[in-house]
mmCIF file of C-alpha atoms and ligand atoms in Angstrom:
data_model
loop_
_atom_site.group_PDB
_atom_site.id
_atom_site.type_symbol
_atom_site.label_atom_id
_atom_site.label_comp_id
_atom_site.label_asym_id
_atom_site.label_seq_id
_atom_site.Cartn_x
_atom_site.Cartn_y
_atom_site.Cartn_z
ATOM 1 C CA MET A 604 -5.679 -21.508 20.987
ATOM 2 C CA GLN A 605 -6.070 -18.019 19.608
ATOM 3 C CA GLU A 606 -8.377 -15.501 21.237
ATOM 4 C CA ASP A 607 -11.597 -14.820 19.345
ATOM 5 C CA ILE A 608 -11.674 -11.677 17.281
ATOM 6 C CA PRO A 609 -13.962 -9.172 19.027
ATOM 7 C CA THR A 610 -17.094 -8.220 17.127
ATOM 8 C CA VAL A 611 -18.781 -4.902 16.475
ATOM 9 C CA SER A 612 -22.555 -4.562 16.116
ATOM 10 C CA LEU A 613 -23.851 -2.610 13.181
ATOM 11 C CA PRO A 614 -27.030 -0.571 13.763
ATOM 12 C CA SER A 615 -29.027 -3.350 12.034
ATOM 13 C CA GLY A 616 -27.896 -5.779 14.724
ATOM 14 C CA VAL A 617 -25.527 -7.654 12.405
ATOM 15 C CA ASN A 618 -22.223 -8.478 14.138
ATOM 16 C CA VAL A 619 -18.986 -8.180 12.169
ATOM 17 C CA PRO A 620 -15.420 -8.998 13.216
ATOM 18 C CA ALA A 621 -13.505 -5.931 14.449
ATOM 19 C CA LEU A 622 -10.561 -7.108 12.352
ATOM 20 C CA GLY A 623 -10.991 -7.510 8.612
ATOM 21 C CA LEU A 624 -8.891 -7.290 5.470
ATOM 22 C CA GLY A 625 -8.270 -4.353 3.138
ATOM 23 C CA THR A 626 -7.550 -4.873 -0.554
ATOM 24 C CA TRP A 627 -6.321 -1.526 -1.897
ATOM 25 C CA MET A 628 -3.462 -2.222 -4.370
ATOM 26 C CA MET A 629 -4.657 -5.772 -4.972
ATOM 27 C CA GLY A 630 -5.374 -6.472 -8.635
ATOM 28 C CA GLU A 631 -2.712 -4.023 -9.822
ATOM 29 C CA GLU A 632 -0.358 -6.717 -11.127
ATOM 30 C CA SER A 633 -1.504 -10.095 -12.383
ATOM 31 C CA ARG A 634 1.652 -11.836 -11.152
ATOM 32 C CA SER A 635 0.668 -10.938 -7.560
ATOM 33 C CA GLU A 636 -2.790 -12.427 -7.920
ATOM 34 C CA PRO A 637 -2.044 -15.893 -6.464
ATOM 35 C CA ASP A 638 -0.629 -14.297 -3.294
ATOM 36 C CA GLU A 639 -3.559 -11.898 -3.065
ATOM 37 C CA ILE A 640 -6.078 -14.707 -3.406
ATOM 38 C CA ALA A 641 -4.173 -16.763 -0.836
ATOM 39 C CA SER A 642 -4.197 -13.784 1.564
ATOM 40 C CA ILE A 643 -7.933 -13.234 1.230
ATOM 41 C CA ARG A 644 -8.568 -16.950 1.787
ATOM 42 C CA LYS A 645 -6.221 -16.917 4.781
ATOM 43 C CA ALA A 646 -8.147 -13.973 6.234
ATOM 44 C CA ILE A 647 -11.392 -15.934 5.943
ATOM 45 C CA ASP A 648 -9.750 -19.029 7.487
ATOM 46 C CA VAL A 649 -8.574 -17.081 10.534
ATOM 47 C CA GLY A 650 -11.866 -15.239 11.082
ATOM 48 C CA MET A 651 -11.036 -11.885 9.469
ATOM 49 C CA THR A 652 -14.093 -12.395 7.324
ATOM 50 C CA LEU A 653 -14.876 -8.736 6.643
ATOM 51 C CA ILE A 654 -13.279 -7.966 3.266
ATOM 52 C CA ASP A 655 -13.071 -4.348 2.112
ATOM 53 C CA THR A 656 -12.756 -3.358 -1.536
ATOM 54 C CA ALA A 657 -13.950 -0.578 -3.883
ATOM 55 C CA GLU A 658 -14.735 0.019 -7.534
ATOM 56 C CA MET A 659 -11.752 2.395 -7.471
ATOM 57 C CA TYR A 660 -9.116 -0.170 -6.483
ATOM 58 C CA ALA A 661 -7.098 -1.191 -9.527
ATOM 59 C CA ASP A 662 -10.018 0.048 -11.657
ATOM 60 C CA GLY A 663 -12.228 -2.793 -10.507
ATOM 61 C CA LYS A 664 -9.562 -5.490 -10.606
ATOM 62 C CA SER A 665 -9.399 -5.612 -6.810
ATOM 63 C CA GLU A 666 -13.079 -6.568 -6.795
ATOM 64 C CA GLU A 667 -12.325 -9.252 -9.378
ATOM 65 C CA VAL A 668 -9.545 -10.712 -7.215
ATOM 66 C CA VAL A 669 -11.884 -10.675 -4.211
ATOM 67 C CA GLY A 670 -14.530 -12.388 -6.352
ATOM 68 C CA LYS A 671 -12.108 -15.168 -7.275
ATOM 69 C CA ALA A 672 -10.942 -15.587 -3.686
ATOM 70 C CA ILE A 673 -14.435 -15.875 -2.206
ATOM 71 C CA ALA A 674 -15.911 -18.064 -4.940
ATOM 72 C CA GLY A 675 -17.642 -20.953 -3.184
ATOM 73 C CA ARG A 676 -17.256 -19.227 0.194
ATOM 74 C CA ARG A 677 -19.510 -16.214 -0.262
ATOM 75 C CA ASP A 678 -21.612 -17.085 2.785
ATOM 76 C CA GLN A 679 -18.552 -16.908 5.071
ATOM 77 C CA VAL A 680 -17.709 -13.343 4.098
ATOM 78 C CA PHE A 681 -19.001 -9.891 5.027
ATOM 79 C CA LEU A 682 -18.330 -8.012 1.817
ATOM 80 C CA VAL A 683 -17.744 -4.251 1.743
ATOM 81 C CA SER A 684 -17.382 -2.196 -1.435
ATOM 82 C CA LYS A 685 -17.584 1.470 -2.360
ATOM 83 C CA VAL A 686 -19.016 3.700 -5.029
ATOM 84 C CA TYR A 687 -17.036 6.574 -6.549
ATOM 85 C CA PRO A 688 -18.474 9.952 -5.479
ATOM 86 C CA TRP A 689 -19.090 11.043 -9.083
ATOM 87 C CA ASN A 690 -21.137 7.883 -9.686
ATOM 88 C CA ALA A 691 -23.249 8.386 -6.565
ATOM 89 C CA ASP A 692 -26.408 9.921 -8.048
ATOM 90 C CA SER A 693 -29.782 8.165 -8.360
ATOM 91 C CA LYS A 694 -28.997 6.038 -11.402
ATOM 92 C CA GLY A 695 -25.198 6.027 -11.193
ATOM 93 C CA THR A 696 -25.180 4.406 -7.752
ATOM 94 C CA ILE A 697 -27.373 1.529 -8.932
ATOM 95 C CA ASP A 698 -25.316 1.041 -12.105
ATOM 96 C CA ALA A 699 -22.010 1.141 -10.193
ATOM 97 C CA CYS A 700 -23.335 -1.402 -7.706
ATOM 98 C CA ASP A 701 -24.430 -3.699 -10.537
ATOM 99 C CA ARG A 702 -20.925 -3.502 -12.053
ATOM 100 C CA SER A 703 -19.331 -4.241 -8.663
ATOM 101 C CA LEU A 704 -21.641 -7.235 -8.140
ATOM 102 C CA GLU A 705 -20.624 -8.562 -11.536
ATOM 103 C CA ARG A 706 -16.901 -8.213 -10.789
ATOM 104 C CA LEU A 707 -17.323 -9.702 -7.319
ATOM 105 C CA GLY A 708 -19.231 -12.665 -8.767
ATOM 106 C CA THR A 709 -22.069 -12.299 -6.281
ATOM 107 C CA ASP A 710 -25.589 -10.921 -6.118
ATOM 108 C CA PHE A 711 -25.175 -9.250 -2.736
ATOM 109 C CA ILE A 712 -22.818 -6.722 -1.119
ATOM 110 C CA ASP A 713 -23.187 -6.681 2.656
ATOM 111 C CA LEU A 714 -22.116 -3.062 3.095
ATOM 112 C CA TYR A 715 -21.873 -0.455 0.342
ATOM 113 C CA LEU A 716 -20.102 2.827 1.056
ATOM 114 C CA LEU A 717 -19.893 6.264 -0.517
ATOM 115 C CA HIS A 718 -16.091 6.468 -0.935
ATOM 116 C CA TRP A 719 -15.891 10.179 -0.143
ATOM 117 C CA ARG A 720 -18.132 13.219 -0.505
ATOM 118 C CA GLY A 721 -18.557 14.384 -4.051
ATOM 119 C CA PRO A 722 -20.732 16.441 -6.358
ATOM 120 C CA HIS A 723 -24.081 14.760 -5.680
ATOM 121 C CA ALA A 724 -26.519 15.737 -2.923
ATOM 122 C CA LEU A 725 -26.383 13.375 0.034
ATOM 123 C CA ARG A 726 -30.157 12.877 -0.118
ATOM 124 C CA GLU A 727 -29.818 11.546 -3.668
ATOM 125 C CA THR A 728 -27.092 9.065 -2.708
ATOM 126 C CA VAL A 729 -28.990 7.977 0.405
ATOM 127 C CA ALA A 730 -32.161 7.416 -1.622
ATOM 128 C CA ALA A 731 -30.205 5.315 -4.128
ATOM 129 C CA PHE A 732 -28.649 3.265 -1.306
ATOM 130 C CA GLU A 733 -32.111 2.684 0.168
ATOM 131 C CA THR A 734 -33.336 1.525 -3.251
ATOM 132 C CA LEU A 735 -30.418 -0.928 -3.451
ATOM 133 C CA LYS A 736 -31.426 -2.243 -0.038
ATOM 134 C CA GLN A 737 -35.035 -2.708 -1.172
ATOM 135 C CA GLN A 738 -33.798 -4.481 -4.305
ATOM 136 C CA GLY A 739 -31.851 -6.880 -2.083
ATOM 137 C CA LYS A 740 -28.522 -5.994 -3.741
ATOM 138 C CA ILE A 741 -26.957 -4.605 -0.552
ATOM 139 C CA GLY A 742 -27.489 -5.328 3.119
ATOM 140 C CA GLU A 743 -26.635 -1.900 4.458
ATOM 141 C CA TRP A 744 -24.901 1.265 3.374
ATOM 142 C CA GLY A 745 -22.420 3.669 4.898
ATOM 143 C CA VAL A 746 -19.963 6.428 4.136
ATOM 144 C CA SER A 747 -16.231 7.009 4.094
ATOM 145 C CA ASN A 748 -14.020 10.015 4.821
ATOM 146 C CA PHE A 749 -16.877 11.843 6.573
ATOM 147 C CA ASP A 750 -15.879 14.256 9.340
ATOM 148 C CA THR A 751 -18.225 15.132 12.218
ATOM 149 C CA SER A 752 -19.950 17.982 10.379
ATOM 150 C CA ASP A 753 -20.491 15.695 7.351
ATOM 151 C CA MET A 754 -22.071 13.080 9.627
ATOM 152 C CA GLU A 755 -24.371 15.718 11.113
ATOM 153 C CA GLU A 756 -25.396 16.805 7.634
ATOM 154 C CA LEU A 757 -25.986 13.178 6.667
ATOM 155 C CA PHE A 758 -28.150 12.512 9.702
ATOM 156 C CA ALA A 759 -30.293 15.545 8.812
ATOM 157 C CA VAL A 760 -31.140 14.000 5.424
ATOM 158 C CA GLN A 761 -34.158 11.709 5.144
ATOM 159 C CA GLY A 762 -32.960 8.153 5.799
ATOM 160 C CA GLY A 763 -29.462 9.426 6.660
ATOM 161 C CA GLY A 764 -29.679 7.910 10.125
ATOM 162 C CA ASN A 765 -29.573 4.455 8.510
ATOM 163 C CA CYS A 766 -25.839 4.920 7.886
ATOM 164 C CA ALA A 767 -24.157 1.727 9.154
ATOM 165 C CA VAL A 768 -20.473 2.701 9.145
ATOM 166 C CA ASN A 769 -18.071 5.601 8.586
ATOM 167 C CA GLN A 770 -14.720 4.419 7.191
ATOM 168 C CA VAL A 771 -11.903 6.891 7.917
ATOM 169 C CA LEU A 772 -8.143 7.210 8.258
ATOM 170 C CA TYR A 773 -7.424 6.287 11.864
ATOM 171 C CA ASN A 774 -4.308 4.783 13.400
ATOM 172 C CA LEU A 775 -1.758 5.526 16.132
ATOM 173 C CA SER A 776 -0.169 8.310 14.111
ATOM 174 C CA ARG A 777 -3.552 9.758 12.995
ATOM 175 C CA ARG A 778 -5.535 10.109 16.168
ATOM 176 C CA GLY A 779 -7.510 13.200 15.137
ATOM 177 C CA PRO A 780 -10.836 11.277 15.015
ATOM 178 C CA GLU A 781 -10.594 10.711 18.777
ATOM 179 C CA TYR A 782 -11.332 14.376 19.454
ATOM 180 C CA ASP A 783 -14.938 14.460 18.302
ATOM 181 C CA LEU A 784 -15.624 12.139 15.355
ATOM 182 C CA LEU A 785 -15.158 8.858 17.228
ATOM 183 C CA PRO A 786 -17.205 10.046 20.244
ATOM 184 C CA TRP A 787 -19.928 11.258 17.834
ATOM 185 C CA CYS A 788 -19.974 7.878 16.090
ATOM 186 C CA GLN A 789 -20.047 6.017 19.400
ATOM 187 C CA ARG A 790 -22.939 8.163 20.666
ATOM 188 C CA ASN A 791 -24.878 7.603 17.463
ATOM 189 C CA ARG A 792 -23.935 3.906 17.227
ATOM 190 C CA VAL A 793 -22.193 4.233 13.879
ATOM 191 C CA PRO A 794 -19.099 2.013 13.938
ATOM 192 C CA LEU A 795 -15.895 3.647 12.747
ATOM 193 C CA MET A 796 -13.942 1.540 10.271
ATOM 194 C CA ALA A 797 -10.259 2.453 10.556
ATOM 195 C CA TYR A 798 -8.457 2.394 7.225
ATOM 196 C CA SER A 799 -4.669 2.345 6.840
ATOM 197 C CA PRO A 800 -4.608 1.006 10.428
ATOM 198 C CA ILE A 801 -0.846 0.480 10.334
ATOM 199 C CA GLU A 802 -0.276 3.704 8.341
ATOM 200 C CA GLN A 803 0.690 1.596 5.314
ATOM 201 C CA GLY A 804 3.640 0.280 7.299
ATOM 202 C CA ARG A 805 5.175 3.680 8.033
ATOM 203 C CA ILE A 806 4.675 3.562 11.810
ATOM 204 C CA LEU A 807 6.192 0.122 12.226
ATOM 205 C CA ARG A 808 9.721 1.503 12.609
ATOM 206 C CA ASN A 809 8.758 3.678 15.585
ATOM 207 C CA ALA A 810 11.195 2.862 18.412
ATOM 208 C CA GLU A 811 8.576 2.954 21.190
ATOM 209 C CA LEU A 812 6.222 0.732 19.236
ATOM 210 C CA ILE A 813 9.062 -1.729 18.673
ATOM 211 C CA ARG A 814 9.971 -1.663 22.386
ATOM 212 C CA ILE A 815 6.383 -2.335 23.488
ATOM 213 C CA ALA A 816 5.939 -5.053 20.878
ATOM 214 C CA LYS A 817 9.022 -6.869 22.160
ATOM 215 C CA ALA A 818 7.665 -6.773 25.715
ATOM 216 C CA TYR A 819 4.635 -8.816 24.558
ATOM 217 C CA GLN A 820 6.544 -11.054 22.127
ATOM 218 C CA ALA A 821 4.381 -9.345 19.562
ATOM 219 C CA THR A 822 5.124 -7.340 16.429
ATOM 220 C CA PRO A 823 4.698 -3.582 15.946
ATOM 221 C CA ALA A 824 1.806 -4.227 13.530
ATOM 222 C CA GLN A 825 0.030 -6.312 16.159
ATOM 223 C CA ILE A 826 0.359 -3.555 18.766
ATOM 224 C CA ALA A 827 -0.850 -0.911 16.300
ATOM 225 C CA LEU A 828 -3.908 -3.055 15.562
ATOM 226 C CA ALA A 829 -4.484 -3.887 19.237
ATOM 227 C CA PHE A 830 -4.664 -0.135 19.863
ATOM 228 C CA LEU A 831 -7.670 0.049 17.513
ATOM 229 C CA LEU A 832 -9.309 -3.158 18.759
ATOM 230 C CA GLU A 833 -9.229 -1.699 22.273
ATOM 231 C CA ARG A 834 -11.723 0.993 21.238
ATOM 232 C CA ASP A 835 -15.509 0.528 21.286
ATOM 233 C CA GLY A 836 -17.145 0.438 17.904
ATOM 234 C CA VAL A 837 -13.900 0.459 15.910
ATOM 235 C CA ILE A 838 -13.172 -2.000 13.088
ATOM 236 C CA ALA A 839 -9.652 -2.239 11.606
ATOM 237 C CA ILE A 840 -9.012 -3.410 8.044
ATOM 238 C CA PRO A 841 -5.255 -3.948 7.538
ATOM 239 C CA LYS A 842 -4.295 -4.932 4.005
ATOM 240 C CA SER A 843 -1.712 -7.557 3.240
ATOM 241 C CA SER A 844 -0.981 -9.622 0.165
ATOM 242 C CA HIS A 845 1.088 -12.051 2.218
ATOM 243 C CA PRO A 846 -0.797 -14.851 4.007
ATOM 244 C CA GLN A 847 1.803 -14.999 6.790
ATOM 245 C CA ARG A 848 1.312 -11.293 7.477
ATOM 246 C CA VAL A 849 -2.462 -11.772 7.523
ATOM 247 C CA GLU A 850 -1.901 -14.420 10.173
ATOM 248 C CA GLU A 851 0.424 -12.086 12.045
ATOM 249 C CA ASN A 852 -2.179 -9.307 11.978
ATOM 250 C CA ARG A 853 -4.813 -11.745 13.223
ATOM 251 C CA GLY A 854 -2.618 -12.192 16.314
ATOM 252 C CA ALA A 855 -3.463 -8.640 17.403
ATOM 253 C CA ALA A 856 -6.700 -9.940 18.907
ATOM 254 C CA GLY A 857 -6.295 -10.956 22.512
ATOM 255 C CA LEU A 858 -3.152 -8.986 23.319
ATOM 256 C CA ASP A 859 -3.505 -7.735 26.876
ATOM 257 C CA ILE A 860 -1.596 -4.444 27.000
ATOM 258 C CA SER A 861 -0.940 -2.922 30.430
ATOM 259 C CA ASP A 862 -2.105 0.565 31.425
ATOM 260 C CA GLU A 863 1.531 1.636 31.625
ATOM 261 C CA ASP A 864 2.141 0.608 28.060
ATOM 262 C CA TRP A 865 -1.033 2.328 26.834
ATOM 263 C CA ASP A 866 0.342 5.451 28.550
ATOM 264 C CA ALA A 867 3.677 4.935 26.818
ATOM 265 C CA LEU A 868 1.873 4.695 23.476
ATOM 266 C CA ASP A 869 -0.018 7.917 24.290
ATOM 267 C CA ALA A 870 3.315 9.615 24.944
ATOM 268 C CA ALA A 871 4.775 8.369 21.659
ATOM 269 C CA PHE A 872 1.586 9.016 19.653
ATOM 270 C CA PRO A 873 -0.261 11.804 21.499
ATOM 271 C CA PRO A 874 -4.055 11.955 21.304
ATOM 272 C CA PRO A 875 -5.460 15.201 19.844
ATOM 273 C CA ALA A 876 -5.745 18.216 22.162
ATOM 274 C CA LYS A 877 -8.022 20.085 19.754
ATOM 275 C CA LYS A 878 -10.196 19.498 16.727
ATOM 276 C CA MET A 879 -8.184 18.399 13.725
ATOM 277 C CA PRO A 880 -9.789 18.207 10.290
ATOM 278 C CA LEU A 881 -10.189 14.620 9.169
ATOM 279 C CA GLU A 882 -7.189 13.495 7.138
ATOM 280 C CA MET A 883 -7.495 11.387 4.008
ATOM 281 C CA LEU A 884 -5.144 9.162 2.056
HETATM 282 P P1 LIG B 1877 -2.485 -0.520 5.842
HETATM 283 O O1 LIG B 1877 -2.243 0.367 7.010
HETATM 284 O O2 LIG B 1877 -3.439 -1.623 5.983
HETATM 285 O O3 LIG B 1877 -1.062 -1.061 5.373
HETATM 286 C C1 LIG B 1877 -0.908 -1.887 4.255
HETATM 287 C C2 LIG B 1877 0.577 -2.013 3.950
HETATM 288 O O4 LIG B 1877 1.257 -2.562 5.081
HETATM 289 C C3 LIG B 1877 0.880 -2.914 2.791
HETATM 290 O O5 LIG B 1877 1.977 -2.361 2.101
HETATM 291 C C4 LIG B 1877 1.260 -4.242 3.435
HETATM 292 O O6 LIG B 1877 2.210 -4.903 2.615
HETATM 293 C C5 LIG B 1877 1.905 -3.792 4.725
HETATM 294 N N1 LIG B 1877 1.663 -4.723 5.848
HETATM 295 C C6 LIG B 1877 0.496 -5.331 6.198
HETATM 296 N N2 LIG B 1877 0.653 -6.065 7.299
HETATM 297 C C7 LIG B 1877 1.954 -5.930 7.664
HETATM 298 C C8 LIG B 1877 2.736 -6.457 8.729
HETATM 299 N N3 LIG B 1877 2.197 -7.274 9.641
HETATM 300 N N4 LIG B 1877 4.041 -6.101 8.802
HETATM 301 C C9 LIG B 1877 4.590 -5.272 7.885
HETATM 302 N N5 LIG B 1877 3.905 -4.741 6.858
HETATM 303 C C10 LIG B 1877 2.596 -5.080 6.742
HETATM 304 O O7 LIG B 1877 -2.879 0.461 4.641
HETATM 305 P P2 LIG B 1877 -4.008 0.535 3.536
HETATM 306 O O8 LIG B 1877 -3.928 1.918 3.003
HETATM 307 O O9 LIG B 1877 -3.951 -0.581 2.609
HETATM 308 O O10 LIG B 1877 -5.385 0.479 4.381
HETATM 309 C C11 LIG B 1877 -6.093 -0.704 4.629
HETATM 310 C C12 LIG B 1877 -7.346 -0.784 3.781
HETATM 311 O O11 LIG B 1877 -8.228 0.295 4.066
HETATM 312 C C13 LIG B 1877 -7.085 -0.633 2.290
HETATM 313 O O12 LIG B 1877 -6.481 -1.783 1.727
HETATM 314 C C14 LIG B 1877 -8.465 -0.332 1.803
HETATM 315 O O13 LIG B 1877 -9.252 -1.512 1.763
HETATM 316 C C15 LIG B 1877 -8.947 0.622 2.884
HETATM 317 N N6 LIG B 1877 -8.694 2.053 2.568
HETATM 318 C C16 LIG B 1877 -9.771 2.888 2.414
HETATM 319 C C17 LIG B 1877 -9.600 4.215 2.087
HETATM 320 C C18 LIG B 1877 -10.798 5.087 1.916
HETATM 321 O O14 LIG B 1877 -10.663 6.216 1.434
HETATM 322 N N7 LIG B 1877 -11.964 4.633 2.307
HETATM 323 C C19 LIG B 1877 -8.265 4.812 1.891
HETATM 324 C C20 LIG B 1877 -7.181 3.886 2.168
HETATM 325 C C21 LIG B 1877 -7.414 2.568 2.489
HETATM 326 P P3 LIG B 1877 1.935 -6.347 1.950
HETATM 327 O O15 LIG B 1877 0.620 -6.283 1.264
HETATM 328 O O16 LIG B 1877 3.089 -6.484 1.022
HETATM 329 O O17 LIG B 1877 1.969 -7.326 3.081
#
């Protein structure tokens, strides 16, 4: 029996699994589509029911792949998509959302994010998100790639405090958010969604990570994900187009890492000693 995936509460009270699936690079090549669809369906089967996509990914084709994968299973999925910053004005946000809904084959996106800060005033984007909520096209909205000062600015805008999530680059080798962004989000009850949670595979060859993984009969990816699951209010969205890797990543939930090994991970991947500007991929 596998351990349950922990859940994270969004400000609205909706609970989402702390482990979901990313889909960047899906939809790029049609010959990969069967594997991508199988991976998304595997994620749903094993409880990683939060699926993250964006209008940017493969120019909308990622959303189309997600749409095919969740057809007939929409009610089992917590769907996240994102609007391009240059589309995020009053009308552009609504139009972009309509296009995403069409590609996703649904009439509802659970969580709609501003992909990163762009040319439009935050109050305009927030107002458009609130309109989408009233229209019943989205459940909640959030942001991505927002550092602490951006979050403060957002919260000063009318309705800005309704932000449900901030999705940022956060993993063992990118611990900058721990200095002040993660504590800020925890204090203000805005879950942090960690993207590139295994650093796109680059950290998996780290010798210390490999050593610790072996000690738990686990894999380096599982330990890297367990590190994120250990933190309050953090959601990790590893991407894989291989169903067996999705299953492997699912195994991160329930790993019971000792204090000594957390210390060893801190030594190998030191937490920040000072403010570091938020990194982006
Ligand atoms: P990840 O850290 O999730 O790594 C994905 C890569 O790791 C893929 O190449 C995948 O290969 C490989 N991989 C997955 N699982 C394993 C495993 N168990 N063992 C070995 N390799 C593995 O990087 P992403 O950048 O994709 O980030 C995750 C998601 O976050 C994205 O897909 C996207 O949804 C979101 N994101 C958001 C951004 C933003 O600006 N808001 C920016 C970047 C990402 P394979 O598929 O072949 O298995």
